[in-house]
Short mmCIF file of C-alpha atoms in Angstrom, two decimals:
data_model
loop_
_atom_site.label_atom_id
_atom_site.label_comp_id
_atom_site.label_asym_id
_atom_site.label_seq_id
_atom_site.Cartn_x
_atom_site.Cartn_y
_atom_site.Cartn_z
CA MET K 1 8.34 56.66 18.26
CA ARG K 2 7.45 57.03 22.04
CA SER K 3 3.17 55.68 22.51
CA ALA K 4 0.45 58.19 22.42
CA PHE K 5 -1.16 58.58 26.05
CA ASP K 6 -4.00 59.74 27.49
CA PRO K 7 -4.18 60.29 30.88
CA THR K 8 -7.76 62.35 31.04
CA LEU K 9 -8.72 59.51 33.71
CA TYR K 10 -5.28 57.57 35.08
CA LEU K 11 -5.38 54.16 37.49
CA VAL K 12 -3.03 53.01 39.60
CA THR K 13 -3.89 49.45 40.65
CA ASP K 14 -4.34 48.87 44.37
CA THR K 15 -4.01 44.83 45.01
CA ALA K 16 -5.48 44.88 49.07
CA LEU K 17 -8.36 47.60 47.66
CA SER K 18 -9.49 45.41 44.71
CA ARG K 19 -10.21 42.47 46.98
CA PRO K 20 -11.56 40.10 46.76
CA ARG K 21 -11.67 40.93 43.35
CA THR K 22 -8.74 40.65 41.40
CA VAL K 23 -6.72 44.25 39.66
CA PRO K 24 -7.43 42.52 36.40
CA ASP K 25 -10.79 41.66 36.90
CA VAL K 26 -11.14 45.38 38.50
CA VAL K 27 -8.97 46.42 35.36
CA ARG K 28 -11.21 45.29 32.81
CA ALA K 29 -14.00 47.17 34.73
CA ALA K 30 -12.43 50.45 34.77
CA VAL K 31 -11.21 50.30 31.30
CA ALA K 32 -15.16 49.85 30.32
CA GLY K 33 -16.05 52.73 32.31
CA GLY K 34 -13.73 55.03 30.83
CA VAL K 35 -9.81 54.36 31.51
CA THR K 36 -7.77 55.98 30.44
CA ALA K 37 -4.52 54.49 31.61
CA VAL K 38 -3.57 52.61 33.94
CA GLN K 39 -0.78 51.69 36.70
CA VAL K 40 0.54 48.93 38.17
CA ARG K 41 1.71 49.26 41.58
CA ASP K 42 1.66 47.06 44.19
CA LYS K 43 4.80 47.74 46.70
CA ASP K 44 3.80 44.60 48.16
CA ALA K 45 4.45 42.55 45.83
CA SER K 46 7.46 40.63 45.26
CA ARG K 47 9.15 41.22 41.64
CA ARG K 48 7.93 37.87 40.25
CA GLU K 49 4.63 38.59 41.54
CA LEU K 50 4.85 42.14 39.90
CA TYR K 51 5.18 40.99 36.60
CA GLU K 52 3.09 38.08 36.28
CA LEU K 53 0.79 40.90 37.90
CA THR K 54 1.54 43.06 35.11
CA LEU K 55 1.41 41.03 31.99
CA ALA K 56 -2.50 39.91 33.50
CA VAL K 57 -3.59 43.76 33.52
CA ARG K 58 -1.15 44.36 30.08
CA ALA K 59 -3.88 40.95 28.74
CA VAL K 60 -7.04 42.74 29.59
CA LEU K 61 -5.71 46.23 28.27
CA PRO K 62 -8.03 47.59 25.08
CA PRO K 63 -4.94 49.28 22.12
CA GLY K 64 -4.98 53.18 23.36
CA VAL K 65 -4.38 53.00 27.42
CA ALA K 66 -1.16 52.84 28.19
CA LEU K 67 0.33 50.25 30.21
CA PHE K 68 2.76 51.97 33.36
CA VAL K 69 4.55 49.37 36.04
CA ASN K 70 5.49 51.45 38.96
CA ASP K 71 8.74 51.92 39.84
CA ALA K 72 10.06 48.21 38.76
CA VAL K 73 11.88 49.11 35.51
CA ASP K 74 12.80 45.70 35.27
CA VAL K 75 9.34 44.38 34.85
CA ALA K 76 8.54 47.07 32.82
CA LEU K 77 11.17 46.53 30.55
CA LEU K 78 9.85 43.01 30.79
CA ALA K 79 6.77 42.52 30.52
CA GLY K 80 6.24 44.88 27.57
CA ALA K 81 4.80 48.40 29.44
CA ASP K 82 4.59 51.68 27.58
CA GLY K 83 5.78 52.50 30.60
CA VAL K 84 7.60 53.14 34.10
CA HIS K 85 6.62 55.57 36.64
CA VAL K 86 8.64 56.54 39.56
CA GLY K 87 8.76 58.45 42.61
CA GLN K 88 11.15 60.25 44.34
CA ASP K 89 12.74 57.30 46.43
CA ASP K 90 12.70 54.91 43.49
CA LEU K 91 15.64 54.97 40.49
CA PRO K 92 16.56 58.40 39.32
CA PRO K 93 14.74 59.90 36.22
CA ALA K 94 17.78 60.00 34.41
CA GLU K 95 19.01 57.01 34.68
CA VAL K 96 15.89 55.30 33.93
CA ARG K 97 15.40 56.43 30.81
CA ALA K 98 18.94 55.71 30.14
CA LEU K 99 17.26 52.15 30.73
CA ILE K 100 14.08 52.22 28.91
CA GLY K 101 15.85 53.60 25.87
CA PRO K 102 13.62 56.33 24.01
CA ASP K 103 10.62 55.07 22.70
CA ARG K 104 8.82 54.37 26.11
CA LEU K 105 7.32 56.47 28.75
CA LEU K 106 8.45 58.05 32.03
CA GLY K 107 6.49 59.35 34.97
CA LEU K 108 7.70 60.43 37.53
CA SER K 109 5.99 62.25 40.64
CA ALA K 110 6.81 65.60 41.82
CA GLY K 111 4.87 66.80 45.50
CA SER K 112 6.65 70.29 45.92
CA PRO K 113 7.62 73.32 44.00
CA ALA K 114 11.31 71.95 44.64
CA GLU K 115 10.28 68.64 42.64
CA MET K 116 8.98 69.89 40.42
CA ALA K 117 11.82 72.10 39.57
CA ALA K 118 14.72 69.48 39.48
CA ALA K 119 11.51 67.18 36.89
CA LEU K 120 11.97 70.28 34.87
CA ALA K 121 15.94 70.94 35.02
CA LEU K 122 15.92 67.02 33.41
CA PRO K 123 16.73 66.75 30.48
CA PRO K 124 14.44 67.74 27.50
CA GLY K 125 12.86 64.13 26.50
CA THR K 126 13.50 62.46 30.19
CA VAL K 127 10.50 62.65 31.84
CA ASP K 128 7.29 62.61 29.73
CA VAL K 129 4.67 63.36 32.87
CA VAL K 130 4.51 64.86 35.82
CA GLY K 131 2.47 63.57 39.04
CA ILE K 132 1.61 66.06 41.16
CA GLY K 133 -0.28 65.68 44.80
CA PRO K 134 -1.36 64.51 46.97
CA VAL K 135 -4.12 66.84 46.35
CA TRP K 136 -5.84 65.79 50.10
CA SER K 137 -4.03 63.61 51.77
CA THR K 138 -4.94 59.82 51.53
CA ALA K 139 -4.58 56.43 53.57
CA THR K 140 -3.22 55.18 50.42
CA LYS K 141 -0.21 56.59 50.75
CA PRO K 142 0.83 57.15 54.21
CA ASP K 143 3.63 58.13 53.54
CA ALA K 144 3.02 60.95 50.68
CA GLY K 145 4.05 64.15 51.34
CA ALA K 146 2.28 67.09 52.65
CA ALA K 147 -0.90 67.99 50.85
CA LEU K 148 -1.21 70.04 48.32
CA GLY K 149 -4.59 71.10 47.56
CA PRO K 150 -6.41 72.39 45.13
CA ALA K 151 -3.94 75.51 44.32
CA GLY K 152 -0.97 73.94 44.86
CA VAL K 153 -1.85 71.15 42.18
CA ALA K 154 -2.32 74.04 39.91
CA ALA K 155 0.69 76.53 40.68
CA LEU K 156 2.98 72.91 39.66
CA GLY K 157 0.99 71.91 36.66
CA ALA K 158 1.14 75.44 34.79
CA ARG K 159 4.51 75.00 35.10
CA ALA K 160 4.49 71.47 33.82
CA ARG K 161 2.14 72.52 31.10
CA ALA K 162 4.71 75.39 30.52
CA ALA K 163 6.89 73.06 30.18
CA GLY K 164 5.42 71.29 27.75
CA LEU K 165 4.85 68.36 29.93
CA VAL K 166 2.24 66.37 30.72
CA SER K 167 0.30 66.58 33.86
CA VAL K 168 -1.67 64.42 36.59
CA ALA K 169 -2.98 65.43 39.66
CA ILE K 170 -2.83 62.45 42.28
CA GLY K 171 -4.72 61.76 45.62
CA GLY K 172 -7.03 62.22 47.61
CA ILE K 173 -9.54 62.22 44.08
CA ASP K 174 -12.91 61.44 43.74
CA ALA K 175 -16.22 62.12 41.58
CA GLY K 176 -17.06 64.31 44.62
CA ASN K 177 -13.98 66.67 44.54
CA ALA K 178 -12.48 66.06 40.81
CA ALA K 179 -14.17 69.25 39.46
CA ALA K 180 -12.07 70.66 41.90
CA LEU K 181 -8.47 70.26 39.70
CA GLY K 182 -7.59 73.18 36.87
CA ALA K 183 -4.42 73.16 34.83
CA VAL K 184 -3.59 69.73 34.83
CA ASP K 185 -4.19 67.33 31.67
CA GLY K 186 -5.63 63.85 34.14
CA VAL K 187 -6.39 62.71 36.79
CA CYS K 188 -5.44 59.41 38.80
CA VAL K 189 -7.96 57.94 41.46
CA VAL K 190 -6.26 53.86 43.36
CA SER K 191 -9.44 53.98 45.91
CA ALA K 192 -11.72 55.94 44.29
CA ILE K 193 -11.84 52.96 41.47
CA CYS K 194 -9.85 49.81 43.19
CA ALA K 195 -12.49 50.49 46.08
CA ALA K 196 -15.62 50.79 44.46
CA ALA K 197 -18.29 48.09 44.57
CA ASP K 198 -19.25 49.53 40.85
CA PRO K 199 -15.03 50.37 39.30
CA ALA K 200 -16.97 50.22 36.21
CA ALA K 201 -19.60 52.87 37.24
CA ALA K 202 -16.62 54.37 39.43
CA ALA K 203 -15.13 55.17 36.39
CA ARG K 204 -18.44 56.72 33.93
CA GLY K 205 -18.81 59.20 37.05
CA LEU K 206 -15.41 59.61 37.29
CA ARG K 207 -15.09 60.03 33.41
CA ALA K 208 -18.55 62.86 34.09
CA VAL K 209 -16.29 65.04 36.09
CA VAL K 210 -12.80 65.17 34.16
CA ALA K 211 -14.78 64.21 31.05
CA ARG K 212 -12.13 66.28 28.31
CA MET I 1 32.26 37.77 26.69
CA ARG I 2 31.32 36.72 30.32
CA SER I 3 33.06 37.87 33.91
CA ALA I 4 35.02 35.72 35.05
CA PHE I 5 34.54 35.21 38.87
CA ASP I 6 35.69 33.09 41.99
CA PRO I 7 32.94 31.85 43.98
CA THR I 8 35.50 30.63 46.55
CA LEU I 9 33.72 33.11 49.42
CA TYR I 10 31.16 35.03 48.32
CA LEU I 11 29.89 37.50 50.82
CA VAL I 12 26.28 38.31 51.10
CA THR I 13 25.61 41.90 52.06
CA ASP I 14 23.20 42.68 55.47
CA THR I 15 23.01 46.91 56.13
CA ALA I 16 21.24 45.89 59.13
CA LEU I 17 23.97 43.93 60.51
CA SER I 18 26.90 45.72 59.31
CA ARG I 19 25.59 48.31 60.87
CA PRO I 20 27.69 50.80 62.81
CA ARG I 21 29.68 50.28 60.32
CA THR I 22 28.48 50.96 56.23
CA VAL I 23 27.81 48.44 54.15
CA PRO I 24 30.90 49.47 51.81
CA ASP I 25 33.18 49.54 54.94
CA VAL I 26 32.95 46.10 55.46
CA VAL I 27 33.05 44.71 52.32
CA ARG I 28 36.31 46.65 51.56
CA ALA I 29 38.03 44.57 55.19
CA ALA I 30 36.26 41.29 53.82
CA VAL I 31 37.80 41.55 50.10
CA ALA I 32 40.85 42.92 51.74
CA GLY I 33 40.35 39.73 54.12
CA GLY I 34 39.96 37.13 51.59
CA VAL I 35 36.68 37.61 50.30
CA THR I 36 36.20 36.28 45.91
CA ALA I 37 32.60 37.84 45.16
CA VAL I 38 29.88 40.34 47.14
CA GLN I 39 26.36 40.10 46.14
CA VAL I 40 24.34 43.23 47.48
CA ARG I 41 21.40 42.76 49.16
CA ASP I 42 19.33 44.80 51.08
CA LYS I 43 15.50 43.47 50.21
CA ASP I 44 14.78 46.82 52.41
CA ALA I 45 16.02 49.33 50.20
CA SER I 46 14.07 51.54 47.66
CA ARG I 47 15.40 51.57 44.45
CA ARG I 48 17.10 54.54 44.71
CA GLU I 49 18.84 53.27 47.82
CA LEU I 50 20.01 50.51 46.36
CA TYR I 51 21.63 51.88 42.79
CA GLU I 52 23.52 54.31 45.45
CA LEU I 53 24.60 51.17 47.67
CA THR I 54 25.62 49.19 45.10
CA LEU I 55 26.92 51.78 43.43
CA ALA I 56 29.25 52.45 46.57
CA VAL I 57 30.58 48.83 47.26
CA ARG I 58 31.35 48.71 43.39
CA ALA I 59 33.75 51.89 43.95
CA VAL I 60 35.62 49.57 47.29
CA LEU I 61 35.60 46.52 44.49
CA PRO I 62 39.15 45.76 43.43
CA PRO I 63 39.84 44.04 39.89
CA GLY I 64 38.70 40.68 39.66
CA VAL I 65 36.55 40.64 43.10
CA ALA I 66 33.30 40.22 41.03
CA LEU I 67 29.57 42.22 42.61
CA PHE I 68 25.90 41.02 42.50
CA VAL I 69 22.40 42.56 43.02
CA ASN I 70 20.62 40.93 44.63
CA ASP I 71 17.04 40.97 43.11
CA ALA I 72 17.38 43.87 41.51
CA VAL I 73 18.05 43.62 37.10
CA ASP I 74 17.10 47.46 36.98
CA VAL I 75 19.81 48.21 39.78
CA ALA I 76 22.50 45.66 38.49
CA LEU I 77 22.07 47.21 34.74
CA LEU I 78 22.50 50.78 35.98
CA ALA I 79 24.71 49.90 38.50
CA GLY I 80 27.90 48.13 36.20
CA ALA I 81 27.01 45.30 38.18
CA ASP I 82 29.34 41.45 36.74
CA GLY I 83 25.63 39.56 37.47
CA VAL I 84 22.66 39.25 39.84
CA HIS I 85 20.77 36.68 41.95
CA VAL I 86 17.37 36.29 41.50
CA GLY I 87 15.48 34.27 44.16
CA GLN I 88 12.40 31.77 43.18
CA ASP I 89 10.20 34.99 44.09
CA ASP I 90 12.64 37.63 42.52
CA LEU I 91 11.91 37.92 38.18
CA PRO I 92 12.05 33.83 36.64
CA PRO I 93 15.90 33.21 35.04
CA ALA I 94 14.75 33.18 31.52
CA GLU I 95 13.26 36.48 31.48
CA VAL I 96 16.33 37.99 33.91
CA ARG I 97 19.04 36.22 30.97
CA ALA I 98 16.48 37.67 28.40
CA LEU I 99 17.11 41.57 29.74
CA ILE I 100 20.59 41.47 31.16
CA GLY I 101 22.00 39.90 27.94
CA PRO I 102 25.22 37.45 27.41
CA ASP I 103 27.95 39.10 29.46
CA ARG I 104 27.05 39.06 32.67
CA LEU I 105 26.62 36.08 35.52
CA LEU I 106 23.30 34.78 36.79
CA GLY I 107 22.76 33.23 40.21
CA LEU I 108 19.47 30.82 40.84
CA SER I 109 18.51 29.96 44.46
CA ALA I 110 18.11 26.30 44.50
CA GLY I 111 16.78 24.62 48.31
CA SER I 112 15.43 21.38 46.75
CA PRO I 113 15.89 18.87 44.34
CA ALA I 114 12.58 20.49 42.17
CA GLU I 115 14.24 23.88 42.44
CA MET I 116 18.17 21.77 41.05
CA ALA I 117 16.09 20.35 38.89
CA ALA I 118 13.70 23.03 37.61
CA ALA I 119 17.68 25.53 37.42
CA LEU I 120 19.08 22.81 35.02
CA ALA I 121 16.21 22.54 32.55
CA LEU I 122 16.80 25.92 31.67
CA PRO I 123 18.24 26.22 28.48
CA PRO I 124 22.35 26.02 28.49
CA GLY I 125 23.94 29.17 29.47
CA THR I 126 20.82 30.75 31.28
CA VAL I 127 22.17 30.32 34.99
CA ASP I 128 25.85 30.78 35.73
CA VAL I 129 26.10 29.75 39.44
CA VAL I 130 23.46 28.20 42.02
CA GLY I 131 23.09 28.57 45.47
CA ILE I 132 22.77 26.09 47.28
CA GLY I 133 20.29 26.72 50.76
CA PRO I 134 20.04 26.97 53.13
CA VAL I 135 23.26 24.72 54.75
CA TRP I 136 21.54 25.62 58.28
CA SER I 137 18.58 26.93 59.83
CA THR I 138 19.59 30.39 59.45
CA ALA I 139 17.94 33.96 61.57
CA THR I 140 19.71 36.01 58.03
CA LYS I 141 16.97 34.83 56.08
CA PRO I 142 13.97 33.90 57.88
CA ASP I 143 11.90 32.67 55.33
CA ALA I 144 14.70 30.79 53.48
CA GLY I 145 13.43 26.94 53.42
CA ALA I 146 13.96 23.88 55.48
CA ALA I 147 17.97 22.87 56.07
CA LEU I 148 19.31 20.88 53.47
CA GLY I 149 21.63 19.99 55.94
CA PRO I 150 25.97 18.90 54.23
CA ALA I 151 24.63 15.79 53.10
CA GLY I 152 21.54 17.66 51.05
CA VAL I 153 23.98 20.12 49.15
CA ALA I 154 26.44 17.34 48.81
CA ALA I 155 23.72 15.91 46.25
CA LEU I 156 22.64 18.81 45.06
CA GLY I 157 26.28 20.86 44.34
CA ALA I 158 27.17 18.08 42.73
CA ARG I 159 24.05 17.59 40.61
CA ALA I 160 25.08 21.01 39.12
CA ARG I 161 28.83 19.80 39.24
CA ALA I 162 27.75 16.86 36.55
CA ALA I 163 26.02 20.37 33.96
CA GLY I 164 28.93 21.85 34.39
CA LEU I 165 27.17 25.07 37.25
CA VAL I 166 28.84 26.34 40.02
CA SER I 167 27.38 26.39 42.89
CA VAL I 168 27.97 28.16 46.06
CA ALA I 169 26.61 26.45 49.35
CA ILE I 170 24.95 29.33 51.71
CA GLY I 171 22.72 29.88 54.87
CA GLY I 172 24.50 29.66 58.45
CA ILE I 173 28.16 29.23 56.91
CA ASP I 174 30.89 30.22 59.15
CA ALA I 175 34.60 29.25 60.12
CA GLY I 176 33.31 26.64 62.80
CA ASN I 177 31.81 24.01 60.35
CA ALA I 178 31.92 25.01 56.25
CA ALA I 179 34.52 22.45 56.12
CA ALA I 180 32.45 20.35 56.35
CA LEU I 181 30.88 21.14 52.83
CA GLY I 182 31.62 18.93 49.55
CA ALA I 183 31.18 19.08 45.97
CA VAL I 184 30.69 23.25 46.24
CA ASP I 185 32.68 25.37 44.08
CA GLY I 186 32.67 28.14 46.91
CA VAL I 187 31.10 29.34 50.28
CA CYS I 188 28.38 32.30 50.94
CA VAL I 189 28.14 33.98 54.19
CA VAL I 190 26.20 36.77 55.50
CA SER I 191 26.37 37.55 59.09
CA ALA I 192 29.68 35.36 59.51
CA ILE I 193 31.05 38.86 57.87
CA CYS I 194 29.15 41.17 58.33
CA ALA I 195 28.40 41.42 61.98
CA ALA I 196 32.26 39.94 62.60
CA ALA I 197 33.57 42.92 65.46
CA ASP I 198 36.17 42.61 62.42
CA PRO I 199 35.46 41.47 59.29
CA ALA I 200 39.07 40.93 57.37
CA ALA I 201 39.89 38.57 60.52
CA ALA I 202 36.50 36.81 59.16
CA ALA I 203 37.66 36.44 56.15
CA ARG I 204 40.84 35.07 56.53
CA GLY I 205 39.19 32.77 59.27
CA LEU I 206 36.76 31.22 56.79
CA ARG I 207 39.84 31.08 53.78
CA ALA I 208 41.92 29.37 55.47
CA VAL I 209 39.11 26.55 55.93
CA VAL I 210 37.01 27.13 51.75
CA ALA I 211 40.73 28.05 50.77
CA ARG I 212 41.74 25.80 47.03
#
């Protein structure tokens, strides 16, 4: 059975922004502050480094906090992650679903109406969660598409919701702007937690805005 | 059952060196000239690009020419490759074997006596082929270790052979120097074929030296 997953406050890790702390240290603090799901992302890491990082993050996660791996399906399988998240340049979602089997979660990025339509056209059960963004432009992911703004996110989120998919917004979200987001089931943050002096406090501040 | 595999002349692809030709075009010509195995390697490609490239290479390979994918176990599985090749920074060999199952081939790079000892210490059946190099220093892989020279390769190749593993030499090999290599079962080339004006002729020239 596919893992349950609470998307309310979804942390995507950034190794560089976490320094001088380790990513597992930031994750541990963030989860104590209220993060409900974690995606390990490190586009600069070798596969071996990513595998070791994923194992280290997994070791600090309490039960009930879902662990995703960005892009690397092989790492997700080996590390026993709950799911994989793929972008538009990663392996295609139907192929990823074939590799991960029926029990793991699959997330897919969608940054435009066309990408959302493609996600919704996949066979039911292929994708579980759609990452909608960027809401606002961000230095964390300079290759991301044009900013959608809260209204653009809400429009895509409503389509995902109507199709029964979980949706999360991503891109430039922090405690000061998260309340502007509607029609999504959760928010993803990177720098708002990884670059925070106190990741636990940052997570608590976000949960105060996005708690449901 | 694990695929048979002829390591005599093993081409590792390089997308940049192949330009303006496509990698599949170079592979087709190289196989016509006598290449016996092909590894798709492109460290700059996204996973989706690597998957599409691997499918395109697979489509031009005749039966009997084994197809390996460098590093990306997920791509190798999805593309139906015969095997995976991993370096020391990629996923660990025992983990890769667990993912690919018993029927696919697994290659591992070894560039020093210590790395060869580690490869030979793995459970039997984990690794099938050891890539020994660099023989000579090469611009194709600037992160490779110190050049072993033909004597260093022969020493490592003899250890692999004694353990029943297939061995191939890699790094700076061309038709002018390949005859210096002993105690290995094949030679890997990158630029000697990918950068050649006539890849088929380049492969024929290499086969004239390394044919057995």
